[in-house]
């Protein structure tokens, strides 16, 4: 009998300790639908960023604050980003031809 009253007491304390439920909502943003004219044959991804100085390299810090230097003679991060965008456009099959144009400042 004591065990039953103990369970009822614990259950009652748990019920009285509950607060009202909080509502957690998430907003989902979706990009607008974009249409392109059918006569577009070629799309060019232009990378006009400055190439890093090969002697200095790219300097960056990680999350702990340690500084690193990355020296890449021809293959920069910006080129890789432009290449990735062009490849994604090509894989989407929106346009018949995708090209990359590199400029130097």
Coordinates of N, CA and C in Angstrom, one line a residue:
X1 N 0.8 -1.2 0.0 CA 0.0 0.0 0.0 C 0.9 1.3 0.0
X2 N 2.0 1.2 0.8 CA 2.9 2.4 0.8 C 3.5 2.6 -0.6
X3 N 3.7 1.5 -1.3 CA 4.3 1.6 -2.6 C 3.3 2.3 -3.6
X4 N 2.1 2.0 -3.5 CA 1.1 2.6 -4.3 C 1.0 4.1 -4.0
X5 N 0.9 4.5 -2.7 CA 0.8 5.9 -2.4 C 2.1 6.6 -2.8
X6 N 3.2 6.0 -2.8 CA 4.5 6.6 -3.2 C 4.5 6.9 -4.7
X7 N 3.9 5.9 -5.5 CA 3.8 6.1 -6.9 C 2.9 7.2 -7.3
X8 N 1.7 7.3 -6.5 CA 0.8 8.3 -6.8 C 1.3 9.7 -6.5
X9 N 2.1 9.8 -5.4 CA 2.7 11.0 -5.0 C 3.7 11.5 -6.0
X10 N 4.6 10.6 -6.5 CA 5.6 10.9 -7.5 C 4.9 11.3 -8.8
X11 N 3.8 10.6 -9.2 CA 3.1 11.0 -10.4 C 2.4 12.3 -10.3
X12 N 1.9 12.6 -9.1 CA 1.2 13.9 -8.9 C 2.2 15.1 -8.9
X13 N 3.4 14.8 -8.4 CA 4.5 15.9 -8.4 C 4.9 16.1 -9.9
X14 N 5.0 15.0 -10.6 CA 5.4 15.2 -12.0 C 4.4 15.9 -12.8
X15 N 3.1 15.7 -12.5 CA 2.1 16.4 -13.3 C 2.0 17.9 -12.9
X16 N 2.2 18.2 -11.6 CA 2.1 19.6 -11.2 C 3.4 20.3 -11.6
X17 N 4.5 19.7 -11.9 CA 5.7 20.3 -12.3 C 5.7 20.7 -13.8
X18 N 4.8 20.2 -14.6 CA 4.8 20.5 -16.0 C 4.3 21.9 -16.3
X19 N 5.0 22.6 -17.2 CA 4.6 23.9 -17.6 C 3.8 23.8 -18.9
X20 N 3.3 24.9 -19.4 CA 2.6 24.8 -20.7 C 3.7 24.6 -21.8
X21 N 3.2 24.0 -22.8 CA 4.2 23.6 -23.9 C 4.6 24.9 -24.7
X22 N 5.8 24.9 -25.0 CA 6.4 26.0 -25.8 C 6.3 25.6 -27.3
X23 N 6.0 26.5 -28.2 CA 5.9 26.2 -29.6 C 7.2 26.7 -30.2
X24 N 7.8 25.8 -30.9 CA 9.1 26.0 -31.6 C 8.8 25.9 -33.1
X25 N 8.9 27.0 -33.8 CA 8.6 27.0 -35.3 C 9.9 27.2 -36.1
X26 N 9.9 26.7 -37.3 CA 11.0 26.9 -38.2 C 10.4 27.5 -39.5
X27 N 11.1 28.5 -39.9 CA 10.7 29.1 -41.2 C 11.6 28.5 -42.3
X28 N 11.0 28.1 -43.3 CA 11.8 27.5 -44.5 C 11.7 28.5 -45.6
X29 N 12.9 28.9 -46.0 CA 13.0 29.9 -47.2 C 13.4 29.1 -48.4
X30 N 12.7 29.3 -49.4 CA 13.0 28.6 -50.7 C 13.3 29.7 -51.7
X31 N 14.2 29.5 -52.6 CA 14.5 30.5 -53.6 C 13.3 30.6 -54.6
X32 N 13.2 31.7 -55.2 CA 12.1 31.9 -56.2 C 12.4 31.1 -57.4
X33 N 11.4 30.7 -58.1 CA 11.5 29.9 -59.4 C 12.1 30.9 -60.4
X34 N 13.1 30.5 -61.1 CA 13.7 31.3 -62.1 C 13.6 30.6 -63.5
X35 N 13.2 31.4 -64.5 CA 13.1 30.9 -65.8 C 14.1 31.6 -66.7
X36 N 14.6 30.9 -67.7 CA 15.5 31.5 -68.6 C 15.0 31.4 -70.0
X37 N 15.3 32.3 -70.9 CA 14.8 32.2 -72.3 C 15.4 31.0 -72.9
X38 N 14.7 30.4 -73.8 CA 15.1 29.1 -74.5 C 16.3 29.4 -75.4
X39 N 16.5 30.6 -75.9 CA 17.6 30.9 -76.8 C 19.0 31.1 -76.2
X40 N 19.1 30.9 -74.9 CA 20.4 31.0 -74.3 C 21.2 29.7 -74.5
X41 N 22.3 29.8 -75.2 CA 23.1 28.7 -75.6 C 24.3 28.4 -74.7
X42 N 24.9 29.5 -74.3 CA 26.1 29.4 -73.5 C 26.1 30.3 -72.2
X43 N 26.5 29.8 -71.1 CA 26.6 30.5 -69.9 C 28.1 30.5 -69.5
X44 N 28.6 31.6 -69.1 CA 30.0 31.7 -68.7 C 30.1 32.1 -67.3
X45 N 30.9 31.4 -66.5 CA 31.1 31.7 -65.1 C 32.4 32.5 -65.1
X46 N 32.4 33.8 -64.6 CA 33.5 34.7 -64.7 C 34.1 34.8 -63.3
X47 N 35.4 34.5 -63.3 CA 36.2 34.6 -62.0 C 37.2 35.8 -62.2
X48 N 36.9 37.0 -61.7 CA 37.7 38.1 -61.8 C 38.4 38.5 -60.5
X49 N 38.6 37.6 -59.7 CA 39.3 37.9 -58.4 C 40.8 37.9 -58.6
X50 N 41.5 38.6 -57.8 CA 42.9 38.7 -57.9 C 43.6 37.4 -57.4
X51 N 44.6 37.0 -58.2 CA 45.3 35.8 -57.7 C 46.2 36.2 -56.6
X52 N 46.4 35.3 -55.6 CA 47.3 35.6 -54.5 C 48.8 35.7 -54.9
X53 N 49.5 36.5 -54.2 CA 51.0 36.6 -54.5 C 51.6 35.2 -54.1
X54 N 52.3 34.6 -55.1 CA 52.8 33.3 -54.8 C 53.8 33.2 -53.7
X55 N 54.6 34.4 -53.5 CA 55.6 34.4 -52.4 C 54.9 34.5 -51.1
X56 N 53.8 35.3 -51.0 CA 53.1 35.5 -49.7 C 52.1 34.4 -49.4
X57 N 51.4 34.0 -50.4 CA 50.4 33.0 -50.2 C 49.1 33.5 -49.6
X58 N 48.2 32.7 -49.3 CA 47.0 33.1 -48.6 C 47.1 32.8 -47.1
X59 N 46.9 33.8 -46.3 CA 47.0 33.7 -44.9 C 45.6 33.5 -44.3
X60 N 45.4 32.6 -43.4 CA 44.2 32.4 -42.7 C 44.4 31.9 -41.3
X61 N 43.4 32.0 -40.5 CA 43.4 31.5 -39.1 C 42.3 30.5 -38.9
X62 N 42.6 29.4 -38.2 CA 41.6 28.4 -37.9 C 40.8 28.9 -36.6
X63 N 39.9 28.0 -36.2 CA 39.1 28.4 -35.1 C 39.8 28.6 -33.8
X64 N 41.0 28.0 -33.6 CA 41.7 28.2 -32.4 C 42.6 29.4 -32.4
X65 N 42.7 30.1 -33.6 CA 43.5 31.3 -33.7 C 44.9 31.0 -34.3
X66 N 45.2 29.8 -34.6 CA 46.5 29.5 -35.2 C 46.5 29.9 -36.7
X67 N 47.6 30.7 -37.0 CA 47.6 31.2 -38.4 C 48.4 30.2 -39.3
X68 N 47.8 30.1 -40.5 CA 48.4 29.2 -41.6 C 48.6 30.1 -42.8
X69 N 49.6 29.6 -43.6 CA 49.8 30.2 -44.9 C 49.7 29.1 -46.0
X70 N 48.9 29.4 -47.0 CA 48.6 28.4 -48.1 C 49.2 29.1 -49.4
X71 N 50.2 28.4 -50.0 CA 50.8 28.9 -51.2 C 50.4 27.9 -52.3
X72 N 49.6 28.4 -53.3 CA 49.2 27.6 -54.4 C 49.6 28.4 -55.7
X73 N 50.5 27.9 -56.5 CA 50.9 28.8 -57.6 C 49.8 29.1 -58.6
X74 N 49.1 28.2 -59.1 CA 48.1 28.5 -60.1 C 46.7 28.1 -59.7
X75 N 46.6 27.2 -58.8 CA 45.3 26.6 -58.5 C 44.7 27.3 -57.2
X76 N 44.0 28.4 -57.4 CA 43.6 29.2 -56.2 C 42.2 28.7 -55.8
X77 N 41.8 29.1 -54.6 CA 40.5 28.7 -54.0 C 39.4 29.3 -54.9
X78 N 39.6 30.5 -55.3 CA 38.5 31.2 -56.1 C 38.3 30.5 -57.5
X79 N 39.4 29.9 -58.0 CA 39.3 29.2 -59.3 C 38.5 27.9 -59.0
X80 N 38.8 27.2 -57.9 CA 38.0 26.0 -57.5 C 36.5 26.3 -57.3
X81 N 36.2 27.5 -56.7 CA 34.9 27.8 -56.5 C 34.1 28.1 -57.8
X82 N 34.8 28.8 -58.7 CA 34.2 29.1 -60.0 C 34.0 27.8 -60.8
X83 N 35.0 26.9 -60.7 CA 34.9 25.6 -61.3 C 33.7 24.8 -60.8
X84 N 33.5 24.8 -59.4 CA 32.4 24.1 -58.8 C 31.1 24.6 -59.3
X85 N 31.0 25.9 -59.3 CA 29.7 26.5 -59.8 C 29.4 26.1 -61.2
X86 N 30.4 26.1 -62.1 CA 30.3 25.7 -63.5 C 29.9 24.2 -63.6
X87 N 30.5 23.4 -62.8 CA 30.1 22.0 -62.8 C 28.7 21.7 -62.3
X88 N 28.3 22.4 -61.3 CA 26.9 22.3 -60.8 C 25.9 22.8 -61.8
X89 N 26.2 23.9 -62.5 CA 25.3 24.3 -63.6 C 25.3 23.3 -64.7
X90 N 26.4 22.7 -65.0 CA 26.5 21.7 -66.1 C 25.7 20.5 -65.7
X91 N 25.8 20.0 -64.5 CA 25.1 18.8 -64.0 C 23.6 19.1 -63.9
X92 N 23.1 20.3 -63.8 CA 21.7 20.6 -63.7 C 21.1 20.6 -65.1
X93 N 21.8 20.6 -66.1 CA 21.3 20.5 -67.5 C 20.4 21.6 -67.9
X94 N 20.6 22.8 -67.3 CA 19.8 23.9 -67.7 C 20.2 24.6 -69.0
X95 N 21.5 24.5 -69.3 CA 22.1 25.2 -70.5 C 22.9 24.2 -71.3
X96 N 23.0 24.4 -72.6 CA 23.7 23.4 -73.4 C 25.2 23.5 -73.2
X97 N 25.7 24.7 -72.9 CA 27.2 24.9 -72.8 C 27.5 25.8 -71.6
X98 N 28.5 25.4 -70.8 CA 28.9 26.1 -69.6 C 30.5 26.3 -69.8
X99 N 30.9 27.6 -69.7 CA 32.4 27.9 -69.8 C 32.8 28.6 -68.5
X100 N 34.1 28.7 -68.3 CA 34.7 29.5 -67.2 C 35.7 30.5 -67.9
X101 N 35.6 31.7 -67.4 CA 36.5 32.8 -67.9 C 37.3 33.3 -66.7
X102 N 38.6 33.2 -66.8 CA 39.4 33.7 -65.7 C 40.1 35.0 -66.1
X103 N 40.0 36.0 -65.3 CA 40.7 37.3 -65.5 C 41.7 37.5 -64.4
X104 N 42.6 38.3 -64.6 CA 43.6 38.7 -63.5 C 43.5 40.2 -63.3
X105 N 43.5 40.6 -62.1 CA 43.4 42.1 -61.8 C 44.8 42.7 -61.7

